[in-house]
Short mmCIF file of C-alpha atoms and ligand atoms in Angstrom, two decimals:
data_model
loop_
_atom_site.label_atom_id
_atom_site.label_comp_id
_atom_site.label_asym_id
_atom_site.label_seq_id
_atom_site.Cartn_x
_atom_site.Cartn_y
_atom_site.Cartn_z
CA UNK A 1 59.66 84.92 89.98
CA UNK A 2 58.50 88.76 87.39
CA UNK A 3 60.31 89.97 84.48
CA UNK A 4 62.36 92.27 86.21
CA UNK A 5 63.84 95.57 84.46
CA UNK A 6 66.82 95.40 83.01
CA UNK A 7 68.67 97.91 85.00
CA UNK A 8 68.85 95.68 87.54
CA UNK A 9 72.22 94.75 89.34
CA UNK A 10 72.82 91.13 88.27
CA UNK A 11 73.67 90.56 92.05
CA UNK A 12 70.12 91.41 92.39
CA UNK A 13 68.41 89.67 90.06
CA UNK A 14 70.13 86.48 91.25
CA UNK A 15 69.46 87.34 94.96
CA UNK A 16 65.89 87.06 93.99
CA UNK A 17 65.44 83.82 91.82
CA UNK A 18 66.07 80.64 93.22
CA UNK A 19 63.52 79.09 96.00
CA UNK A 20 62.12 80.90 99.21
CA UNK A 21 64.06 82.91 101.69
CA UNK A 22 65.52 81.18 103.71
CA UNK A 23 66.07 82.08 108.28
CA UNK A 24 69.41 82.71 109.61
CA UNK A 25 69.17 80.10 112.66
CA UNK A 26 72.77 79.16 114.33
CA UNK A 27 74.67 80.16 111.10
CA UNK A 28 72.92 78.21 108.93
CA UNK A 29 69.95 79.07 106.42
CA UNK A 30 66.66 77.35 107.02
CA UNK A 31 63.22 77.02 106.52
CA UNK A 32 61.01 77.58 108.33
CA UNK A 33 59.97 74.59 110.94
CA UNK A 34 55.98 75.08 109.81
CA UNK A 35 57.80 75.26 106.12
CA UNK A 36 55.40 78.08 105.64
CA UNK A 37 56.45 81.27 103.29
CA UNK A 38 54.60 84.92 102.97
CA UNK A 39 55.13 86.70 99.58
CA UNK A 40 57.17 91.06 99.70
CA UNK A 41 55.76 92.78 97.16
CA UNK A 42 57.57 95.73 94.64
CA UNK A 43 54.87 98.62 95.65
CA UNK A 44 55.63 99.89 92.60
CA UNK A 45 54.07 96.95 90.94
CA UNK A 46 52.03 95.12 93.24
CA UNK A 47 54.34 92.11 91.41
CA UNK A 48 55.67 89.50 94.28
CA UNK A 49 59.58 90.04 94.50
CA UNK A 50 60.35 86.98 96.18
CA UNK A 51 58.41 84.17 98.73
CA UNK A 52 60.34 84.13 102.24
CA UNK A 53 60.72 82.11 105.48
CA UNK A 54 57.51 82.18 107.42
CA UNK A 55 58.98 81.83 110.75
CA UNK A 56 56.49 81.47 114.25
CA UNK A 57 57.08 80.54 117.93
CA UNK A 58 59.29 77.49 117.26
CA UNK A 59 61.98 78.93 114.85
CA UNK A 60 61.67 82.11 117.35
CA UNK A 61 62.64 79.09 119.57
CA UNK A 62 64.97 78.02 118.25
CA UNK A 63 66.66 81.27 117.22
CA UNK A 64 66.85 82.47 120.80
CA UNK A 65 68.39 78.84 121.55
CA UNK A 66 71.12 79.49 118.92
CA UNK A 67 71.89 82.78 120.84
CA UNK A 68 71.50 81.82 124.03
CA UNK A 69 74.41 79.29 123.33
CA UNK A 70 76.75 81.31 121.62
CA UNK A 71 76.43 83.84 124.40
CA UNK A 72 76.87 81.49 126.93
CA UNK A 73 79.40 79.58 125.18
CA UNK A 74 81.27 79.13 121.56
CA UNK A 75 83.96 82.09 120.53
CA UNK A 76 82.04 84.91 120.70
CA UNK A 77 82.61 85.36 124.92
CA UNK A 78 86.21 84.44 124.78
CA UNK A 79 86.98 86.96 121.58
CA UNK A 80 88.49 89.86 122.22
CA UNK A 81 87.11 93.53 122.11
CA UNK A 82 89.79 94.31 119.49
CA UNK A 83 88.69 91.23 117.26
CA UNK A 84 85.02 92.02 117.74
CA UNK A 85 85.88 95.43 116.35
CA UNK A 86 87.87 93.97 113.64
CA UNK A 87 84.92 91.66 112.38
CA UNK A 88 82.28 95.38 112.89
CA UNK A 89 84.77 97.25 110.81
CA UNK A 90 84.59 94.03 108.13
CA UNK A 91 80.79 94.05 108.46
CA UNK A 92 80.93 97.57 106.86
CA UNK A 93 83.45 96.94 104.25
CA UNK A 94 80.88 93.93 103.07
CA UNK A 95 78.24 96.47 102.52
CA UNK A 96 80.01 99.21 100.98
CA UNK A 97 81.09 96.18 98.60
CA UNK A 98 77.67 95.13 98.34
CA UNK A 99 76.34 98.88 98.10
CA UNK A 100 74.93 98.67 94.59
CA UNK A 101 72.60 96.08 95.43
CA UNK A 102 71.49 96.80 98.73
CA UNK A 103 70.21 100.53 97.02
CA UNK A 104 68.03 98.05 94.24
CA UNK A 105 66.75 96.07 97.19
CA UNK A 106 66.25 98.42 99.34
CA UNK A 107 63.87 100.88 96.59
CA UNK A 108 62.11 97.29 94.94
CA UNK A 109 61.08 95.13 98.42
CA UNK A 110 59.93 99.81 99.78
CA UNK A 111 59.11 101.57 97.05
CA UNK A 112 61.72 104.24 98.46
CA UNK A 113 64.00 106.51 95.35
CA UNK A 114 67.26 104.78 94.52
CA UNK A 115 69.30 108.15 95.22
CA UNK A 116 67.73 107.76 98.61
CA UNK A 117 68.54 104.52 99.36
CA UNK A 118 72.42 104.82 97.97
CA UNK A 119 72.97 107.91 99.43
CA UNK A 120 71.30 107.65 103.12
CA UNK A 121 69.59 104.02 103.22
CA UNK A 122 73.03 102.65 102.57
CA UNK A 123 75.16 105.89 102.68
CA UNK A 124 74.35 106.33 106.27
CA UNK A 125 74.23 102.43 107.18
CA UNK A 126 78.13 102.22 106.61
CA UNK A 127 79.34 104.99 108.12
CA UNK A 128 76.80 103.94 111.08
CA UNK A 129 78.13 100.65 111.37
CA UNK A 130 81.61 102.22 111.32
CA UNK A 131 80.88 104.27 114.10
CA UNK A 132 80.36 101.40 116.47
CA UNK A 133 83.05 99.24 115.34
CA UNK A 134 85.24 102.07 117.29
CA UNK A 135 83.23 100.93 120.45
CA UNK A 136 84.19 97.63 121.27
CA UNK A 137 87.84 98.92 122.61
CA UNK A 138 86.50 101.88 124.77
CA UNK A 139 83.33 100.30 126.69
CA UNK A 140 84.57 100.60 130.48
CA UNK A 141 83.96 100.53 134.12
CA UNK A 142 84.58 102.86 136.78
CA UNK A 143 86.26 103.02 139.57
CA UNK A 144 84.51 104.29 142.85
CA UNK A 145 85.47 106.33 145.59
CA UNK A 146 82.96 104.43 148.12
CA UNK A 147 83.32 106.00 151.86
CA UNK A 148 84.35 103.16 153.59
CA UNK A 149 88.24 101.67 154.93
CA UNK A 150 89.78 99.33 152.96
CA UNK A 151 87.34 99.22 150.57
CA UNK A 152 88.02 99.06 146.37
CA UNK A 153 84.56 99.18 144.56
CA UNK A 154 84.57 99.31 140.87
CA UNK A 155 82.25 98.75 137.87
CA UNK A 156 82.47 96.82 135.40
CA UNK A 157 79.85 96.72 132.01
CA UNK A 158 79.12 93.87 130.76
CA UNK A 159 76.68 92.55 127.40
CA UNK A 160 72.96 92.57 128.25
CA UNK A 161 73.12 89.16 126.91
CA UNK A 162 70.39 87.70 123.81
CA UNK A 163 68.85 90.25 122.54
CA UNK A 164 65.58 90.48 120.21
CA UNK A 165 65.15 93.35 117.31
CA UNK A 166 61.67 94.04 115.92
CA UNK A 167 61.96 96.57 113.71
CA UNK A 168 59.55 98.78 110.23
CA UNK A 169 59.81 98.88 106.80
CA UNK A 170 60.31 102.34 106.64
CA UNK A 171 64.67 101.96 106.37
CA UNK A 172 64.81 97.99 106.51
CA UNK A 173 68.53 98.12 106.60
CA UNK A 174 69.19 100.91 108.20
CA UNK A 175 66.95 100.26 111.20
CA UNK A 176 68.35 96.90 110.66
CA UNK A 177 72.08 98.40 111.78
CA UNK A 178 71.02 100.72 114.37
CA UNK A 179 70.01 98.12 116.53
CA UNK A 180 72.55 94.62 114.70
CA UNK A 181 75.58 96.83 115.63
CA UNK A 182 75.65 98.55 119.17
CA UNK A 183 74.67 95.17 119.84
CA UNK A 184 77.82 93.93 118.68
CA UNK A 185 79.69 95.92 119.56
CA UNK A 186 78.88 95.40 122.95
CA UNK A 187 79.61 91.47 122.45
CA UNK A 188 75.37 90.35 123.39
CA UNK A 189 73.82 87.58 120.53
CA UNK A 190 70.40 88.30 118.86
CA UNK A 191 67.74 87.86 116.89
CA UNK A 192 66.33 90.55 114.83
CA UNK A 193 62.96 90.19 113.18
CA UNK A 194 62.78 92.59 109.99
CA UNK A 195 59.60 93.65 108.70
CA UNK A 196 56.59 91.90 107.11
CA UNK A 197 56.95 94.13 104.01
CA UNK A 198 60.35 94.16 103.69
CA UNK A 199 62.55 90.67 104.59
CA UNK A 200 64.96 91.01 102.03
CA UNK A 201 67.67 93.70 102.83
CA UNK A 202 68.24 92.50 106.39
CA UNK A 203 68.69 88.48 105.23
CA UNK A 204 72.12 89.61 102.71
CA UNK A 205 73.04 91.59 105.60
CA UNK A 206 72.99 88.46 107.27
CA UNK A 207 74.54 86.19 104.58
CA UNK A 208 77.09 89.44 105.20
CA UNK A 209 77.59 89.16 108.18
CA UNK A 210 78.69 85.48 108.46
CA UNK A 211 81.28 85.78 105.79
CA UNK A 212 82.85 88.91 107.71
CA UNK A 213 83.54 86.25 110.56
CA UNK A 214 81.29 86.99 113.04
CA UNK A 215 80.09 83.54 115.00
CA UNK A 216 77.05 80.92 114.60
CA UNK A 217 74.06 82.02 116.02
CA UNK A 218 75.54 85.85 117.62
CA UNK A 219 73.36 87.00 114.68
CA UNK A 220 70.03 85.34 114.08
CA UNK A 221 67.66 86.81 110.79
CA UNK A 222 64.31 85.29 111.51
CA UNK A 223 61.39 86.97 108.85
CA UNK A 224 58.08 86.28 109.35
CA UNK A 225 54.87 88.30 110.81
CA UNK A 226 54.52 90.23 114.32
CA UNK A 227 51.31 89.16 116.02
CA UNK A 228 53.95 85.27 115.58
CA UNK A 229 57.42 85.77 115.08
CA UNK A 230 57.00 89.33 117.36
CA UNK A 231 54.97 88.68 119.95
CA UNK A 232 57.29 85.00 120.82
CA UNK A 233 60.44 86.71 120.90
CA UNK A 234 58.38 89.44 123.38
CA UNK A 235 57.20 87.05 125.33
CA UNK A 236 60.50 84.56 125.29
CA UNK A 237 62.35 83.35 129.20
CA UNK A 238 65.47 83.55 128.28
CA UNK A 239 65.73 86.78 125.81
CA UNK A 240 67.34 89.74 128.24
CA UNK A 241 66.68 92.72 126.39
CA UNK A 242 64.18 93.80 123.59
CA UNK A 243 64.56 96.62 120.84
CA UNK A 244 61.76 97.40 118.79
CA UNK A 245 61.39 100.38 116.69
CA UNK A 246 57.48 101.35 114.86
CA UNK A 247 53.20 101.92 115.69
CA UNK A 248 53.25 102.59 119.93
CA UNK A 249 49.94 99.97 119.69
CA UNK A 250 53.14 97.87 118.98
CA UNK A 251 55.30 99.40 121.46
CA UNK A 252 52.74 99.37 124.25
CA UNK A 253 51.91 95.33 123.86
CA UNK A 254 55.89 94.56 123.69
CA UNK A 255 55.74 96.82 127.16
CA UNK A 256 52.99 94.26 128.64
CA UNK A 257 54.87 91.34 127.14
CA UNK A 258 58.10 91.78 128.43
CA UNK A 259 56.10 92.55 132.37
CA UNK A 260 54.21 89.52 131.40
CA UNK A 261 56.86 87.11 130.84
CA UNK A 262 60.50 87.30 132.61
CA UNK A 263 60.98 91.78 133.35
CA UNK A 264 63.46 91.75 129.55
CA UNK A 265 64.71 95.07 128.98
CA UNK A 266 63.36 96.99 126.73
CA UNK A 267 63.79 100.27 124.35
CA UNK A 268 61.34 101.13 122.31
CA UNK A 269 60.70 103.98 119.44
CA UNK A 270 57.85 104.51 118.34
CA UNK A 271 56.09 107.38 116.25
CA UNK A 272 55.98 111.23 116.34
CA UNK A 273 54.30 114.06 114.97
CA UNK A 274 56.40 116.15 115.29
CA UNK A 275 56.11 120.10 115.17
CA UNK A 276 58.13 121.91 112.39
CA UNK A 277 57.75 126.21 113.34
CA UNK A 278 58.49 128.59 111.14
CA UNK A 279 59.40 132.00 112.50
CA UNK A 280 58.26 135.26 110.59
CA UNK A 281 61.78 136.86 111.42
CA UNK A 282 63.52 133.07 109.71
CA UNK A 283 65.86 132.68 106.56
CA UNK A 284 62.69 132.16 104.27
CA UNK A 285 64.05 130.44 101.72
CA UNK A 286 65.82 127.89 103.88
CA UNK A 287 62.67 127.12 105.85
CA UNK A 288 59.76 127.28 103.31
CA UNK A 289 62.29 123.89 101.90
CA UNK A 290 63.38 122.49 105.17
CA UNK A 291 59.81 122.62 106.05
CA UNK A 292 58.47 120.54 102.62
CA UNK A 293 62.02 118.06 102.65
CA UNK A 294 60.80 117.78 106.61
CA UNK A 295 57.48 115.70 105.11
CA UNK A 296 57.92 114.50 101.96
CA UNK A 297 60.96 112.20 102.24
CA UNK A 298 60.63 109.18 101.98
CA UNK A 299 57.35 109.68 101.61
CA UNK A 300 56.54 111.07 104.97
CA UNK A 301 57.22 107.61 105.88
CA UNK A 302 59.75 108.53 108.68
CA UNK A 303 58.92 108.84 112.15
CA UNK A 304 60.46 112.18 112.82
CA UNK A 305 58.64 113.57 109.63
CA UNK A 306 57.88 116.91 110.03
CA UNK A 307 54.07 116.79 109.99
CA UNK A 308 52.83 119.30 110.97
CA UNK A 309 54.35 122.88 110.03
CA UNK A 310 53.02 125.25 112.68
CA UNK A 311 53.57 129.20 110.73
CA UNK A 312 53.95 132.53 112.74
CA UNK A 313 50.45 134.20 111.14
CA UNK A 314 52.02 136.79 109.47
CA UNK A 315 54.10 134.57 106.81
CA UNK A 316 51.51 131.77 107.02
CA UNK A 317 49.80 131.99 103.41
CA UNK A 318 53.77 132.36 102.02
CA UNK A 319 54.69 129.46 103.93
CA UNK A 320 51.54 127.55 103.00
CA UNK A 321 51.11 127.95 99.46
CA UNK A 322 55.26 127.58 98.81
CA UNK A 323 54.85 124.20 100.50
CA UNK A 324 52.01 123.04 97.98
CA UNK A 325 53.76 124.44 94.53
CA UNK A 326 56.76 122.35 95.73
CA UNK A 327 54.34 119.15 96.17
CA UNK A 328 53.45 119.60 92.65
CA UNK A 329 56.73 120.29 91.47
CA UNK A 330 57.82 116.71 93.05
CA UNK A 331 57.99 114.04 90.58
CA UNK A 332 56.82 110.49 91.08
CA UNK A 333 57.40 107.26 89.66
CA UNK A 334 58.86 104.14 90.49
CA UNK A 335 61.95 104.50 92.50
CA UNK A 336 64.39 102.46 90.08
CA UNK A 337 63.88 105.52 88.20
CA UNK A 338 66.92 108.16 88.70
CA UNK A 339 65.01 111.18 88.95
CA UNK A 340 61.97 110.46 91.14
CA UNK A 341 61.07 111.54 94.23
CA UNK A 342 58.18 110.84 95.36
CA UNK A 343 57.96 106.78 95.33
CA UNK A 344 54.91 105.00 96.69
CA UNK A 345 53.76 103.74 100.47
CA UNK A 346 55.30 100.64 101.31
CA UNK A 347 51.94 98.71 101.20
CA UNK A 348 48.47 98.19 100.08
CA UNK A 349 47.92 98.52 104.25
CA UNK A 350 49.70 101.63 103.88
CA UNK A 351 47.84 103.44 101.24
CA UNK A 352 44.72 102.81 102.62
CA UNK A 353 45.40 104.22 105.89
CA UNK A 354 46.89 107.46 104.29
CA UNK A 355 43.82 107.82 102.32
CA UNK A 356 41.64 107.62 104.71
CA UNK A 357 43.14 110.27 106.42
CA UNK A 358 42.47 112.49 103.27
CA UNK A 359 39.45 111.61 103.47
CA UNK A 360 38.93 112.63 107.00
CA UNK A 361 40.88 115.92 106.65
CA UNK A 362 38.68 117.05 104.54
CA UNK A 363 35.87 116.10 106.70
CA UNK A 364 37.15 118.06 109.43
CA UNK A 365 37.68 121.39 108.07
CA UNK A 366 41.28 120.55 106.18
CA UNK A 367 41.66 122.59 102.56
CA UNK A 368 43.58 120.98 100.35
CA UNK A 369 45.86 123.21 99.05
CA UNK A 370 47.77 120.12 96.26
CA UNK A 371 47.22 116.34 96.59
CA UNK A 372 45.32 114.57 98.63
CA UNK A 373 44.53 111.54 96.06
CA UNK A 374 46.07 108.40 95.24
CA UNK A 375 47.49 108.27 91.27
CA UNK A 376 45.09 105.85 90.29
CA UNK A 377 45.93 106.58 86.39
CA UNK A 378 48.45 104.91 84.15
CA UNK A 379 51.64 102.76 85.00
CA UNK A 380 51.24 104.25 88.17
CA UNK A 381 47.98 103.35 89.23
CA UNK A 382 48.90 99.13 89.45
CA UNK A 383 51.63 100.69 92.48
CA UNK A 384 50.37 102.14 96.24
CA UNK A 385 51.69 105.85 94.74
CA UNK A 386 50.05 108.99 96.55
CA UNK A 387 50.27 112.31 95.72
CA UNK A 388 52.29 114.87 98.07
CA UNK A 389 49.14 116.39 100.31
CA UNK A 390 49.23 120.24 102.05
CA UNK A 391 46.65 120.56 104.18
CA UNK A 392 45.90 124.39 104.90
CA UNK A 393 43.61 125.91 107.42
CA UNK A 394 44.55 122.74 109.84
CA UNK A 395 43.66 123.30 113.47
CA UNK A 396 46.07 121.17 116.31
CA UNK A 397 43.31 119.48 117.38
CA UNK A 398 42.31 117.57 114.27
CA UNK A 399 42.99 114.25 113.75
CA UNK A 400 45.10 114.58 110.76
CA UNK A 401 46.98 117.11 113.48
CA UNK A 402 46.98 114.24 116.17
CA UNK A 403 47.54 111.32 114.39
CA UNK A 404 50.23 109.43 113.01
CA UNK A 405 50.02 109.08 109.03
CA UNK A 406 52.93 107.88 108.46
CA UNK A 407 52.81 109.15 104.35
CA UNK A 408 53.45 112.50 102.51
CA UNK A 409 50.72 114.50 104.23
CA UNK A 410 51.30 117.30 106.41
CA UNK A 411 49.02 120.08 108.36
CA UNK A 412 50.19 123.86 108.12
CA UNK A 413 48.93 125.38 111.16
CA UNK A 414 49.11 129.07 111.92
CA UNK A 415 50.86 130.74 115.00
CA UNK A 416 50.58 134.18 117.00
CA UNK A 417 53.98 134.24 119.34
CA UNK A 418 56.60 131.32 120.44
CA UNK A 419 53.78 130.64 123.62
CA UNK A 420 51.07 130.05 121.25
CA UNK A 421 53.58 127.36 119.09
CA UNK A 422 54.92 125.95 122.83
CA UNK A 423 51.75 125.28 123.56
CA UNK A 424 49.81 123.54 119.91
CA UNK A 425 53.35 122.38 119.23
CA UNK A 426 53.92 120.39 122.55
CA UNK A 427 50.26 119.20 122.99
CA UNK A 428 50.25 115.87 121.31
CA UNK A 429 50.73 112.23 123.00
CA UNK A 430 54.37 112.16 120.98
CA UNK A 431 57.43 113.94 121.47
CA UNK A 432 60.14 112.56 119.28
CA UNK A 433 61.55 115.76 116.94
CA UNK A 434 60.82 119.21 116.54
CA UNK A 435 61.90 121.70 114.60
CA UNK A 436 62.86 125.55 114.40
CA UNK A 437 63.53 128.00 112.14
CA UNK A 438 64.25 131.70 113.24
CA UNK A 439 67.21 134.00 113.21
CA UNK A 440 66.66 134.92 117.05
CA UNK A 441 68.96 132.62 118.91
CA UNK A 442 67.47 133.46 122.25
CA UNK A 443 64.25 132.89 120.76
CA UNK A 444 65.86 129.09 119.30
CA UNK A 445 67.29 127.87 122.47
CA UNK A 446 63.95 128.87 124.39
CA UNK A 447 62.02 127.55 122.06
CA UNK A 448 64.69 124.51 122.03
CA UNK A 449 64.58 123.44 125.65
CA UNK A 450 60.55 124.22 125.84
CA UNK A 451 59.69 121.70 123.41
CA UNK A 452 58.89 118.13 124.84
CA UNK A 453 60.87 115.95 122.11
CA UNK A 454 64.02 114.00 121.85
CA UNK A 455 65.57 116.12 119.52
CA UNK A 456 65.44 119.39 117.77
CA UNK A 457 66.24 120.90 115.36
CA UNK A 458 67.38 124.49 114.74
CA UNK A 459 67.05 125.89 110.96
CA UNK A 460 67.62 122.10 109.43
CA UNK A 461 65.82 119.50 109.76
CA UNK A 462 65.79 115.82 110.00
CA UNK A 463 69.26 115.59 110.16
CA UNK A 464 70.60 111.81 112.01
CA UNK A 465 74.12 111.50 113.42
CA UNK A 466 75.51 107.74 114.89
CA UNK A 467 77.02 109.94 117.29
CA UNK A 468 73.68 112.18 118.63
CA UNK A 469 71.64 110.29 120.57
CA UNK A 470 68.40 109.95 119.24
CA UNK A 471 65.07 108.51 120.77
CA UNK A 472 61.77 110.19 121.86
CA UNK A 473 59.65 111.79 125.11
CA UNK A 474 56.66 110.38 126.33
CA UNK A 475 54.40 108.05 123.85
CA UNK A 476 57.58 108.47 120.90
CA UNK A 477 59.34 105.49 122.99
CA UNK A 478 61.82 105.15 125.61
CA UNK A 479 65.64 104.91 125.79
CA UNK A 480 68.17 106.53 123.36
CA UNK A 481 69.57 104.73 120.31
CA UNK A 482 72.77 106.23 119.13
CA UNK A 483 76.33 107.59 120.53
CA UNK A 484 76.92 105.66 123.64
CA UNK A 485 73.39 105.79 124.56
CA UNK A 486 73.33 102.60 122.66
CA UNK A 487 75.90 101.05 124.42
CA UNK A 488 74.37 101.69 127.36
CA UNK A 489 70.53 100.10 126.03
CA UNK A 490 72.91 96.94 125.66
CA UNK A 491 74.87 96.62 127.97
CA UNK A 492 74.22 96.08 132.38
CA UNK A 493 77.19 97.44 135.51
CA UNK A 494 78.09 95.46 137.96
CA UNK A 495 78.91 96.78 141.03
CA UNK A 496 82.09 95.08 142.76
CA UNK A 497 83.10 94.82 145.88
CA UNK A 498 86.59 93.97 147.57
CA UNK A 499 87.75 93.88 150.93
CA UNK A 500 90.59 94.95 151.31
CA UNK A 501 91.16 95.23 155.10
P1 NAI B 601 53.53 98.14 113.56
O1 NAI B 601 54.83 98.41 114.95
O2 NAI B 601 53.09 96.30 113.24
O3 NAI B 601 55.55 96.92 112.60
C1 NAI B 601 56.47 97.30 113.30
C2 NAI B 601 57.42 95.54 113.70
O4 NAI B 601 56.56 94.82 114.10
C3 NAI B 601 57.28 94.58 112.15
O5 NAI B 601 58.24 94.17 112.33
C4 NAI B 601 56.13 93.75 112.66
O6 NAI B 601 55.94 92.85 112.59
C5 NAI B 601 56.11 93.95 114.38
N1 NAI B 601 55.11 93.76 114.62
C6 NAI B 601 53.56 94.10 114.95
N2 NAI B 601 52.94 93.63 115.64
C7 NAI B 601 53.71 92.88 116.57
C8 NAI B 601 53.04 92.12 117.54
N3 NAI B 601 51.86 92.00 118.23
N4 NAI B 601 53.99 91.91 118.71
C9 NAI B 601 55.61 91.84 118.35
N5 NAI B 601 56.25 92.34 116.83
C10 NAI B 601 55.12 92.70 116.39
O7 NAI B 601 53.74 98.67 112.32
P2 NAI B 601 53.17 98.74 110.60
O8 NAI B 601 51.56 97.79 111.15
O9 NAI B 601 53.47 98.19 110.05
O10 NAI B 601 52.52 100.09 110.77
C11 NAI B 601 51.46 101.18 111.44
C12 NAI B 601 51.73 102.61 111.98
O11 NAI B 601 52.89 102.42 112.27
C13 NAI B 601 52.81 103.33 110.84
O12 NAI B 601 51.18 104.12 110.11
C14 NAI B 601 52.92 103.96 111.47
O13 NAI B 601 52.69 105.11 111.75
C15 NAI B 601 53.68 103.56 112.53
N6 NAI B 601 55.38 103.39 112.24
C16 NAI B 601 56.38 104.19 113.10
C17 NAI B 601 57.81 103.58 112.48
C18 NAI B 601 58.81 104.50 113.00
O14 NAI B 601 59.35 104.73 112.45
N7 NAI B 601 58.63 104.28 114.84
C19 NAI B 601 57.85 102.78 111.85
C20 NAI B 601 57.13 101.31 110.98
C21 NAI B 601 55.20 102.06 111.29
MG1 MG B 602 51.32 96.52 112.65
#
């Protein structure tokens, strides 16, 4: 393996050393049936971090069979809600115990700044898992007042069964937890497929889930590629539910695969092109700061990134220039460096995609106020670093304003009034998030109702909380994660009729 910086946690070094990482199937760590492996790369350097088993159809079949067995037989279905609750809490404790290891693995594999990995990815995951640890004892049915004499009706809320969970690379640990925790709380079993770019933290998580006492086969982890392992899960006849986070194109493929196979239940959390709207009557310091953080956080690789900043005409120049100046102050560097604000993008594919959009924006006539290029000199040229970029004089009908770029690239677009910005803001195929910056509460709440987005933030941006539903309108997805909504995704309602006559 490659030489590592000396400040790595010993547990990280030992996790990365040794042979290829294996698949977790039926409580055992196993090689892929084909014996194949693939490399996962450190995007800050381009160096190989580890080799990982390349699961495909055969491994998916085995993992689904293990999950099916664990769901139908074995100790899992007989476990009480209180026992499940304690087990999920224990998983959170173990993540906390290994928090430094997780944070460094996340930074090495994804590139993100360690400060964010520690606080948000790992800290947020622990809070999230603890929230769902509370749910098993609170999942209940109802009694139903049917209008028939001597008939008693009630509902049971039961686990949906074997779940396939396909996740992306932008928040690898957090995305795994978003899928696993509510499914465990509901009493499901599952096969998790991490993104091929960032498989490491999910494998460590799998290890801790076993350590927490979760029975064999309840959680299986199959690393591999989307077109093989992912597609096999989506088409599998014995998967009852599939949850996916990623691109719209793949979301559509998953829906088709479900339709062509067994009509498995689906939930999709897809991309976005979220409007972050600054009115001239906003607290301007907070608004400008929020507009910048809303796009540059996690290098813009965020489904709710505020990638279209709409600014009321008379403060347009001020906000655009502030954002450009802010972006120039952000420190670009290795994610392992505590002072880094902007790490690399996750992969070669992503830097090519994003730099393509930088070129396109210029061709479309937008004006580059800052950034606009890959970091091509010095140490950082080895990695996938791109300068945070502000496009001024952008129009909502430009492709840079309509298509998800998933990089630190923002289109700043002027607007006249409320009607104009609602029309422009909604004029996009996505509907994930939206931000509104104003001191006028009537305007704020009217806008919140009018914007077609699953989440609206008023005088704040990009907050998530395990108790608050999260998901998209339009092509940003189907279903809501978080809160009780996620419990609904992983349960079926059964109506029971009893003749008392
Ligand atoms: P992707 O949608 O291809 O990958 C996400 C996950 O889906 C990965 O685990 C991948 O292995 C899996 N996958 C890919 N093809 C599949 C298939 N045919 N069947 C089943 N699973 C499959 O996203 P990708 O290629 O990594 O990124 C492309 C763009 O997608 C990004 O530029 C961004 O715009 C968007 N994206 C959105 C995310 C979000 O949070 N909503 C996260 C990641 C990407
Ligand atoms: Mg893809």
